[in-house]
Tab-separated table of C-alpha atoms (C1' of nucleotides) in Angstrom:
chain	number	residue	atom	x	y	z
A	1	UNK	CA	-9.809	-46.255	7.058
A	2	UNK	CA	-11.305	-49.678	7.738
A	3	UNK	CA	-10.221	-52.413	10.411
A	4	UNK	CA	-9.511	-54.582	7.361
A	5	UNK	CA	-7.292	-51.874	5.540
A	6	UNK	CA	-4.805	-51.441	8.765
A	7	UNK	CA	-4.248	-54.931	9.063
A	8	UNK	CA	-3.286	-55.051	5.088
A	9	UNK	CA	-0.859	-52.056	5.765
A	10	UNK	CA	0.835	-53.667	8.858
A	11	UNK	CA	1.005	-57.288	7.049
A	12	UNK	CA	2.846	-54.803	4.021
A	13	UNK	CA	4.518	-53.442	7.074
A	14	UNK	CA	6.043	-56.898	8.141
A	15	UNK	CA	6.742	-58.284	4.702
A	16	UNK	CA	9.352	-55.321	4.218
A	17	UNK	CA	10.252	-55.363	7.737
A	18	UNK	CA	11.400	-59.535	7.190
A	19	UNK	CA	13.138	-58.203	3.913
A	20	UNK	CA	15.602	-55.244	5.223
A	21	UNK	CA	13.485	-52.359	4.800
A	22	UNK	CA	11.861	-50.643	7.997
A	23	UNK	CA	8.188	-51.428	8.916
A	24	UNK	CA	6.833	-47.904	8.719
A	25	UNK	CA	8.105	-47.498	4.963
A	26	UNK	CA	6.400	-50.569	4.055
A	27	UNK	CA	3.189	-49.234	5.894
A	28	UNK	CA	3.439	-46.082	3.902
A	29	UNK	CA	3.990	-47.431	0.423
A	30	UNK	CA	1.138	-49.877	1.888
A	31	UNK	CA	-0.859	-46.529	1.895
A	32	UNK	CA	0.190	-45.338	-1.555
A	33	UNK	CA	-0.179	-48.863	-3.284
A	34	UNK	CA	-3.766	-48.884	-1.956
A	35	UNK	CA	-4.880	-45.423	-2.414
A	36	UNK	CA	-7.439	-44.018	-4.904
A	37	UNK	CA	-6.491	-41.437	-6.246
A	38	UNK	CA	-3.033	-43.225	-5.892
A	39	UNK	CA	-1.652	-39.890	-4.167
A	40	UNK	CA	-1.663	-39.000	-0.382
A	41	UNK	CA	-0.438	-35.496	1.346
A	42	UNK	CA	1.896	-36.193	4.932
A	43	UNK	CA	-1.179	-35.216	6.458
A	44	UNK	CA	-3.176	-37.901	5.067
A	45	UNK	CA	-0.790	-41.033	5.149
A	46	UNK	CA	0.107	-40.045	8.977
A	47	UNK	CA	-3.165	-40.253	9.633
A	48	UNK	CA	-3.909	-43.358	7.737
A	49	UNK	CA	-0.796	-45.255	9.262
A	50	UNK	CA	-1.397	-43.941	12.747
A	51	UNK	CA	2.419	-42.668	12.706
A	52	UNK	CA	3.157	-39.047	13.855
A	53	UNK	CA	4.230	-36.269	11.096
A	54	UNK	CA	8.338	-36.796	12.139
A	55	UNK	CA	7.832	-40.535	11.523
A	56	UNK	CA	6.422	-39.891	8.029
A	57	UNK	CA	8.579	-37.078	7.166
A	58	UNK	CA	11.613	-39.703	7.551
A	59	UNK	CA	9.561	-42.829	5.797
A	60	UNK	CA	8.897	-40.391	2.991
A	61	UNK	CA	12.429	-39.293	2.765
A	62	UNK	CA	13.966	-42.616	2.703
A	63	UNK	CA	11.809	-43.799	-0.134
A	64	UNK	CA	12.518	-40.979	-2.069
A	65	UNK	CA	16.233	-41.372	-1.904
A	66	UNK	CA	15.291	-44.591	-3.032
A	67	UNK	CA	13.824	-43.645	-6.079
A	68	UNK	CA	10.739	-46.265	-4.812
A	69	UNK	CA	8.565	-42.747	-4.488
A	70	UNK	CA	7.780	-39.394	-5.784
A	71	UNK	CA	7.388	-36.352	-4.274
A	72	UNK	CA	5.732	-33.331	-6.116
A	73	UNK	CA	3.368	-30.457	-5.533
A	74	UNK	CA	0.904	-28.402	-6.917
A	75	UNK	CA	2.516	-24.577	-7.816
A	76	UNK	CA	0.988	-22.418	-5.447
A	77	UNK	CA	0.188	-25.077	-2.379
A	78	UNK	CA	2.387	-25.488	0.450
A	79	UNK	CA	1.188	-29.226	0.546
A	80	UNK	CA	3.267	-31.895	-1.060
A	81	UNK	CA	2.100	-34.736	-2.345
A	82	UNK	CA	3.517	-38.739	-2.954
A	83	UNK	CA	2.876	-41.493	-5.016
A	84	UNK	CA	4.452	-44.766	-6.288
A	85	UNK	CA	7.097	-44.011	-8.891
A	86	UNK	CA	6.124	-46.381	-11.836
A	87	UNK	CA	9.206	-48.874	-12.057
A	88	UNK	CA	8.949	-48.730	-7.886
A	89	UNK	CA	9.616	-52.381	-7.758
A	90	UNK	CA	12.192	-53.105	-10.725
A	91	UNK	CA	13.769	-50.501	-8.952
A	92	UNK	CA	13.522	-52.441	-5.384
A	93	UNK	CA	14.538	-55.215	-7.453
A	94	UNK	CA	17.719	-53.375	-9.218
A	95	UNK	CA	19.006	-52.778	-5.378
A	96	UNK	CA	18.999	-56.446	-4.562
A	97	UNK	CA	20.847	-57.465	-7.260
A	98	UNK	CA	23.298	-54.868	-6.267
A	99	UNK	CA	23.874	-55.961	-3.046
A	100	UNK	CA	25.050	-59.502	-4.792
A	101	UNK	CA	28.084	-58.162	-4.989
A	102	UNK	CA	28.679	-57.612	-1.228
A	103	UNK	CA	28.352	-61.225	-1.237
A	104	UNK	CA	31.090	-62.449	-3.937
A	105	UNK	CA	33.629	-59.649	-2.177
A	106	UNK	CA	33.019	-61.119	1.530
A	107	UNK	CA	33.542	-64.645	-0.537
A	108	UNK	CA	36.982	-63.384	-2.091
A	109	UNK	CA	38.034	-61.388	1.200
A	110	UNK	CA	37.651	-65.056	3.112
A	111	UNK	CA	39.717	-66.931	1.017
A	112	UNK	CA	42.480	-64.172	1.431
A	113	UNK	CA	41.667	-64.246	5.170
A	114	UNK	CA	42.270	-68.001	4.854
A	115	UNK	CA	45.313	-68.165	3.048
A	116	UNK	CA	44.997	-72.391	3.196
A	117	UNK	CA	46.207	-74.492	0.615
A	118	UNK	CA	43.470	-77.279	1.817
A	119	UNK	CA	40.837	-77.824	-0.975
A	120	UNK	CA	38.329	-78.435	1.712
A	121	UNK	CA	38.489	-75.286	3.691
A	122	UNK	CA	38.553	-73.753	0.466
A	123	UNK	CA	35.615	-75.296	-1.234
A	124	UNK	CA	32.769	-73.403	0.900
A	125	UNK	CA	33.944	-69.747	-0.088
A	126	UNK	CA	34.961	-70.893	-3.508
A	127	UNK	CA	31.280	-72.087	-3.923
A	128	UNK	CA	30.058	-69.050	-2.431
A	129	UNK	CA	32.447	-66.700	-4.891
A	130	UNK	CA	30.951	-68.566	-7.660
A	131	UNK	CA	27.365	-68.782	-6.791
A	132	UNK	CA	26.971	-64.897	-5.959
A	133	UNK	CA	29.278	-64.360	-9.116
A	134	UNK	CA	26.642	-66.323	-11.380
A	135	UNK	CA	24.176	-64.544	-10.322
A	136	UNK	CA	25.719	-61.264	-10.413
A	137	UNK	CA	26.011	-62.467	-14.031
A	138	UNK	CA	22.303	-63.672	-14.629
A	139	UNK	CA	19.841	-60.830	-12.955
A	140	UNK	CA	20.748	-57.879	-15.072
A	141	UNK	CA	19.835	-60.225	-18.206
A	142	UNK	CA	15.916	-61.161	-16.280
A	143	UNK	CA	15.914	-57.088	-15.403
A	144	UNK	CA	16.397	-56.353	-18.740
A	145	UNK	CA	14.162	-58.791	-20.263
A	146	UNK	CA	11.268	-57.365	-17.913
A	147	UNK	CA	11.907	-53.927	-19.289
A	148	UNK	CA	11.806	-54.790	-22.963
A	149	UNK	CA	9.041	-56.915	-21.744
A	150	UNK	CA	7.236	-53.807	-19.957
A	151	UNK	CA	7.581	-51.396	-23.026
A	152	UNK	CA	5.249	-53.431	-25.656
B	1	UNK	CA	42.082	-65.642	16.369
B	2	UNK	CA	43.624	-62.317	15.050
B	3	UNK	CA	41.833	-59.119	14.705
B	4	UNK	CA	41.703	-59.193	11.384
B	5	UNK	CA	39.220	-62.360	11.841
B	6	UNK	CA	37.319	-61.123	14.205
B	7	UNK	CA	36.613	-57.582	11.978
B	8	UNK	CA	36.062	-59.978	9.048
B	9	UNK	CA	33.003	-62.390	11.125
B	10	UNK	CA	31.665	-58.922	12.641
B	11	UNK	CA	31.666	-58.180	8.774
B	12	UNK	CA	30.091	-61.329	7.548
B	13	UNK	CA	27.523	-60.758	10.389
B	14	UNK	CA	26.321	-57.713	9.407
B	15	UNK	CA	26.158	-58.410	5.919
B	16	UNK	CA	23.687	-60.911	6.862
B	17	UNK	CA	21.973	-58.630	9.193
B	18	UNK	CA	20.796	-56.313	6.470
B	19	UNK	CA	20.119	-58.998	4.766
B	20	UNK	CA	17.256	-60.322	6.617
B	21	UNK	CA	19.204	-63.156	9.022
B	22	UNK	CA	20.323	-62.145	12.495
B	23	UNK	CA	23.697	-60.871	13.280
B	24	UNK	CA	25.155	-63.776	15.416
B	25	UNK	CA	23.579	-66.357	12.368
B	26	UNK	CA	26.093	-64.670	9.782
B	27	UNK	CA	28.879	-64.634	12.303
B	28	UNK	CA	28.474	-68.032	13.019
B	29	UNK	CA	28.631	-69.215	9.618
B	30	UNK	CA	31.602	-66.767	9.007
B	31	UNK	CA	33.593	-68.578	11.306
B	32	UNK	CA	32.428	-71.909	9.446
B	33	UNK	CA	33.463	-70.491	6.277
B	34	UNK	CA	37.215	-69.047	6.917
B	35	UNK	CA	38.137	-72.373	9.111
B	36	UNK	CA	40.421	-74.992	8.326
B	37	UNK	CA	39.764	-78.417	8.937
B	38	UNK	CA	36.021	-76.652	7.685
B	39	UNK	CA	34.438	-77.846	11.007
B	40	UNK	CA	33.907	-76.247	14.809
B	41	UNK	CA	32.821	-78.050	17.789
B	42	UNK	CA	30.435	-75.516	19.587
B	43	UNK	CA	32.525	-74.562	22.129
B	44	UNK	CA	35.002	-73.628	19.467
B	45	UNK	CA	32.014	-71.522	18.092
B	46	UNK	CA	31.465	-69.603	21.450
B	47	UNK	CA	35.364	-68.747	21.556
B	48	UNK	CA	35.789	-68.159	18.024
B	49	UNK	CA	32.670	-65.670	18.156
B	50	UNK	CA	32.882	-64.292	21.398
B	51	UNK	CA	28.987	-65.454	22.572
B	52	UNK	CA	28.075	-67.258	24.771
B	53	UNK	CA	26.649	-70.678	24.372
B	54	UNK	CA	23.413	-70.327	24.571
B	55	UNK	CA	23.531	-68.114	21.895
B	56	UNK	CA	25.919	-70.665	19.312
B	57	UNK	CA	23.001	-73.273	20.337
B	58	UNK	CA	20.032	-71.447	19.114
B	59	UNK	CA	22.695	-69.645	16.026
B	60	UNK	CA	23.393	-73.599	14.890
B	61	UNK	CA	19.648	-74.987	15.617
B	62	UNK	CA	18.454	-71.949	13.269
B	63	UNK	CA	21.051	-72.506	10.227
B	64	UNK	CA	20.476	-76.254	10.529
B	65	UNK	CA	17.230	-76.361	10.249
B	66	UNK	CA	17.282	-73.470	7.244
B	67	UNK	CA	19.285	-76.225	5.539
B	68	UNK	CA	22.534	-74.184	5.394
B	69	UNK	CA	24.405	-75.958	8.245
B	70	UNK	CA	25.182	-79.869	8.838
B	71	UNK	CA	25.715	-81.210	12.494
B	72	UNK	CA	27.536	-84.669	12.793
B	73	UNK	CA	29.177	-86.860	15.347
B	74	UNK	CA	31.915	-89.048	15.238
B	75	UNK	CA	30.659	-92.074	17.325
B	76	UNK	CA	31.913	-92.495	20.841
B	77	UNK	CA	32.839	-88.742	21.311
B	78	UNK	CA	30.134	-86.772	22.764
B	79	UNK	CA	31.250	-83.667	21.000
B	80	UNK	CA	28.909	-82.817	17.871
B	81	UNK	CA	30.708	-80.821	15.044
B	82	UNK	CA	29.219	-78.033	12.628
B	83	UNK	CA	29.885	-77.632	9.039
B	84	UNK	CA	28.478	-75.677	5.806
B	85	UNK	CA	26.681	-78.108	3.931
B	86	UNK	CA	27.662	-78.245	0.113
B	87	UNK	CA	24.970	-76.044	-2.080
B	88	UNK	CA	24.753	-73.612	0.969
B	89	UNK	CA	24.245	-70.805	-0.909
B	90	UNK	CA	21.675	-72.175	-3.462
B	91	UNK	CA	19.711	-72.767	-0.395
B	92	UNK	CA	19.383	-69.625	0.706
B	93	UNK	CA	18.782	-68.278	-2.802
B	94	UNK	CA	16.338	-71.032	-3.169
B	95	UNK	CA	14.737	-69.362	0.170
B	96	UNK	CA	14.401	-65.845	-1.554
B	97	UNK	CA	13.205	-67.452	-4.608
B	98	UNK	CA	10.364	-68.547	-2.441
B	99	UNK	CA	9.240	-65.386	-0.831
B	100	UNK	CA	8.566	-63.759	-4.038
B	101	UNK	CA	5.139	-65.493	-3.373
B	102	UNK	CA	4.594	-63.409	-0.854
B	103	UNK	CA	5.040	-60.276	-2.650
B	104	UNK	CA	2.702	-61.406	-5.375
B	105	UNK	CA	0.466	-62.171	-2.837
B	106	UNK	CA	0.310	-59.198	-1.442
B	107	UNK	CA	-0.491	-57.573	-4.531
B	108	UNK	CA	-3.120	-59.519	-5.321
B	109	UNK	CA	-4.848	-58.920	-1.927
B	110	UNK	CA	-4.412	-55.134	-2.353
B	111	UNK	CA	-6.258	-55.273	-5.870
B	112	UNK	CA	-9.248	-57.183	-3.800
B	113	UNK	CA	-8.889	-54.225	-1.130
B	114	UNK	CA	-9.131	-51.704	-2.804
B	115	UNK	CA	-11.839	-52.571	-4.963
B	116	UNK	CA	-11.670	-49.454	-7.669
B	117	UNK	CA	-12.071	-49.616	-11.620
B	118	UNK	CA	-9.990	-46.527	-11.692
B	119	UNK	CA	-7.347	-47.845	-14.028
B	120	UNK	CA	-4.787	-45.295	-12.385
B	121	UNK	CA	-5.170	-46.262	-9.086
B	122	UNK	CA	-5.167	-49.884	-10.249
B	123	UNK	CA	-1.851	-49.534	-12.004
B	124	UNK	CA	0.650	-50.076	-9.163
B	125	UNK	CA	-0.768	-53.000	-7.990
B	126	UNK	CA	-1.152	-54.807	-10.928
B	127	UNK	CA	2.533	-53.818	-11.854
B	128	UNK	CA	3.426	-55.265	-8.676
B	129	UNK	CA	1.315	-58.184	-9.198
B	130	UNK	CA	3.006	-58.909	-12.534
B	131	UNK	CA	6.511	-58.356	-11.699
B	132	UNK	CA	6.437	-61.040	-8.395
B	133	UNK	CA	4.995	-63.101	-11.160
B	134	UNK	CA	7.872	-63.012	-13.596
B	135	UNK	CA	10.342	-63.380	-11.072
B	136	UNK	CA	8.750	-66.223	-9.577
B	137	UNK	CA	8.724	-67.812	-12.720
B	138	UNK	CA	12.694	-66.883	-13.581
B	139	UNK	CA	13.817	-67.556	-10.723
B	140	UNK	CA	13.907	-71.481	-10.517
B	141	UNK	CA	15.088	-71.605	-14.096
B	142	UNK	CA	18.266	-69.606	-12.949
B	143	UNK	CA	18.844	-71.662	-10.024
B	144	UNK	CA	18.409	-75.330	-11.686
B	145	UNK	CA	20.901	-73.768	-14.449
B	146	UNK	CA	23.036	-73.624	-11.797
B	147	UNK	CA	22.664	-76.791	-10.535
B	148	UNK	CA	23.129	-78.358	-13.469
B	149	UNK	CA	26.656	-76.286	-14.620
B	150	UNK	CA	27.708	-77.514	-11.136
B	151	UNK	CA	27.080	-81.559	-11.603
B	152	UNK	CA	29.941	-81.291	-14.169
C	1	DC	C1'	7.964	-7.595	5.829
C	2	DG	C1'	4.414	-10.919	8.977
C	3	DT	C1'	1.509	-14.768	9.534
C	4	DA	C1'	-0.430	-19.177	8.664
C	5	DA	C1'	0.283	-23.636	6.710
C	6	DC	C1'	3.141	-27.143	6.376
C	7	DT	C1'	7.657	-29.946	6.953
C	8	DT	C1'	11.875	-31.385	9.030
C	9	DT	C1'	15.025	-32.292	12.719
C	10	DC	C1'	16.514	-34.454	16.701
C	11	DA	C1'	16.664	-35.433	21.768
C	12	DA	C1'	13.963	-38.309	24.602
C	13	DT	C1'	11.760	-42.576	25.159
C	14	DA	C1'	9.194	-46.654	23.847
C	15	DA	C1'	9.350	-51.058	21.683
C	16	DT	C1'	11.809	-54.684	19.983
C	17	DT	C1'	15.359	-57.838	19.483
C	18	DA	C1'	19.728	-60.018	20.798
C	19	DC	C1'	22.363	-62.110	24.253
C	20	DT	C1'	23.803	-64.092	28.570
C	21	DG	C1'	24.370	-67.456	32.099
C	22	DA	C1'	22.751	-70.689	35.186
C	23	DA	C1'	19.781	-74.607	35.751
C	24	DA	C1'	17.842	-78.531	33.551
C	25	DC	C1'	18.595	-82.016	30.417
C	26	DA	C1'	21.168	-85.579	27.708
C	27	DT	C1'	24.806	-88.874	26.661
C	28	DC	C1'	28.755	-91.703	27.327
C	29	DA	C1'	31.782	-94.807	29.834
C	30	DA	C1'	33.083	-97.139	33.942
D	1	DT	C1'	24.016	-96.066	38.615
D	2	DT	C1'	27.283	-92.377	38.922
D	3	DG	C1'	30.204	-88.810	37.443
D	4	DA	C1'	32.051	-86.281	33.703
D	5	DT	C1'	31.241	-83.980	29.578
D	6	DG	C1'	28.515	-81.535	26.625
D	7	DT	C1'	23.977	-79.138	25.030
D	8	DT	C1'	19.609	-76.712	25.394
D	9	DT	C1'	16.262	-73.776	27.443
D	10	DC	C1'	14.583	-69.632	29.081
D	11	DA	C1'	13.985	-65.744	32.356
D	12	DG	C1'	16.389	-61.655	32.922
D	13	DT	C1'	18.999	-57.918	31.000
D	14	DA	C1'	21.590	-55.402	27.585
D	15	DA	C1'	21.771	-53.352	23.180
D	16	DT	C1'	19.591	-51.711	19.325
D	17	DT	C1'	16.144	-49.719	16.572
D	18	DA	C1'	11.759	-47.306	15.876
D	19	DT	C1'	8.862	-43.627	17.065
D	20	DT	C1'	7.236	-39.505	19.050
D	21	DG	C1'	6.510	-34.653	19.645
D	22	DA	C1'	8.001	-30.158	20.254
D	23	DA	C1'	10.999	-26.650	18.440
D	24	DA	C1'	13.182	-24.882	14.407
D	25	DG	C1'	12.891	-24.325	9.597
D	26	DT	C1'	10.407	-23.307	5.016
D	27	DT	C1'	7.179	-21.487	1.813
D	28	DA	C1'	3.157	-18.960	-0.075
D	29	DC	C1'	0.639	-15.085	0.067
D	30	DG	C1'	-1.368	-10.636	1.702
DNA sequence: CGTAACTTTCAATAATTACTGAAACATCAA
DNA sequence: TTGATGTTTCAGTAATTATTGAAAGTTACG
């Protein structure tokens, strides 16, 4: 694994790490996006991150749960392997528009919290209710076009 | 300030947490969202809060300059004042919207990397690639929708 | 069974990030 | 200019989060 390569995993590192995932799953799908075969053992992506086994055990775990990886194995090898699920980042994607919703509730919850009849105090969350409820609204419709879009 | 407030900006500042902004950013503009008149003084920040001041004058120098925050003096009072600007939220959306580019990007300099004609190893990549693309391109359309539905 | 290959768990610790508070700086009015 | 009021900066420290590595757990096979 080339100087060039690490500093392409750590940048993928960083660009999750700014977005709310941890660094070291973004270095290890890093790995798995770059790989060829696009497969890698534990063995092989703790070695290619520089991590130690623990570290990738509970990377490889996390994106798993996620659904963002896949874990399988060959019958009759104690080894497992992982790879990118295909659908990895609609899925990513799905998750974000989830978390919209966090956003219109802590709106709704404020302007109980408030409990103002002033328009003005009011307008901010009432702005913020509506924007995250739009929204809410509008991704599933680009998710689903992408899909139909996908399967042709 | 009850202790329902104070659970609700601890609240507000971890949803921004995950989301990528500190902690003290989201509970900063928590407390500028649930107040009436809609406007702190910074030393009403630090109390409402609990920080220090050091801390509410880097919180309000980072959301002003992200656009999300207005400062303003009344003149002849030395006191400045903090307030959500209108279209908040469609800033920080706008924001997101913005950093798909980076995403894409980091596709595309993965496909240079690693340099293969093996369609399969290719594959995640290029799906990456092309879904940063859409969204990039969806994206804006959403958010001027918005701004339009909201000039009437 | 027992052993080797491999993985997970988790307490300890390293690394990072957030926060404070006091000094320096700025602004207003007399 | 001076004093009072208010803000920012930043070195030090606290709090949090990430990571290791060794022990415990699993699995395949003879």
């Amino acid at each position: 694994m080339d100087e060039e390569r690490h500093r392409y995993l750590e940048e993928f590192g960083l660009l999750f790490g700014q977005f709310g995932l941890s660094r070291m799953l973004g270095r290890v799908l890093g790995v798995l996006m770059v790989s060829d075969p696009p497969e890698r053992t534990a063995e092989e992506l703790a070695e290619d991150v520089g991590a130690s086994r623990g570290s990738i055990s509970s990377a490889t775990r996390s994106l798993v749960q996620m659904g963002i990886v896949q874990r399988w194995s060959r019958p009759g090898e104690r080894r497992d392997h992982f790879r990118v699920r295909p659908g990895a980042w609609h899925e990513i994607m799905r998750r974000e528009a989830a978390a919209l919703r966090n956003f219109r509730e802590m709106a709704e919850r404020g302007l109980d919290l408030l409990n103002s009849q002033n328009p003005d105090a009011r307008r901010n969350l009432e702005e913020m209710r509506d924007f995250y409820a739009y929204w809410e609204k509008e991704m599933p419709v680009i998710l689903e076009r992408w899909e139909r879009e996908e399967e042709r």
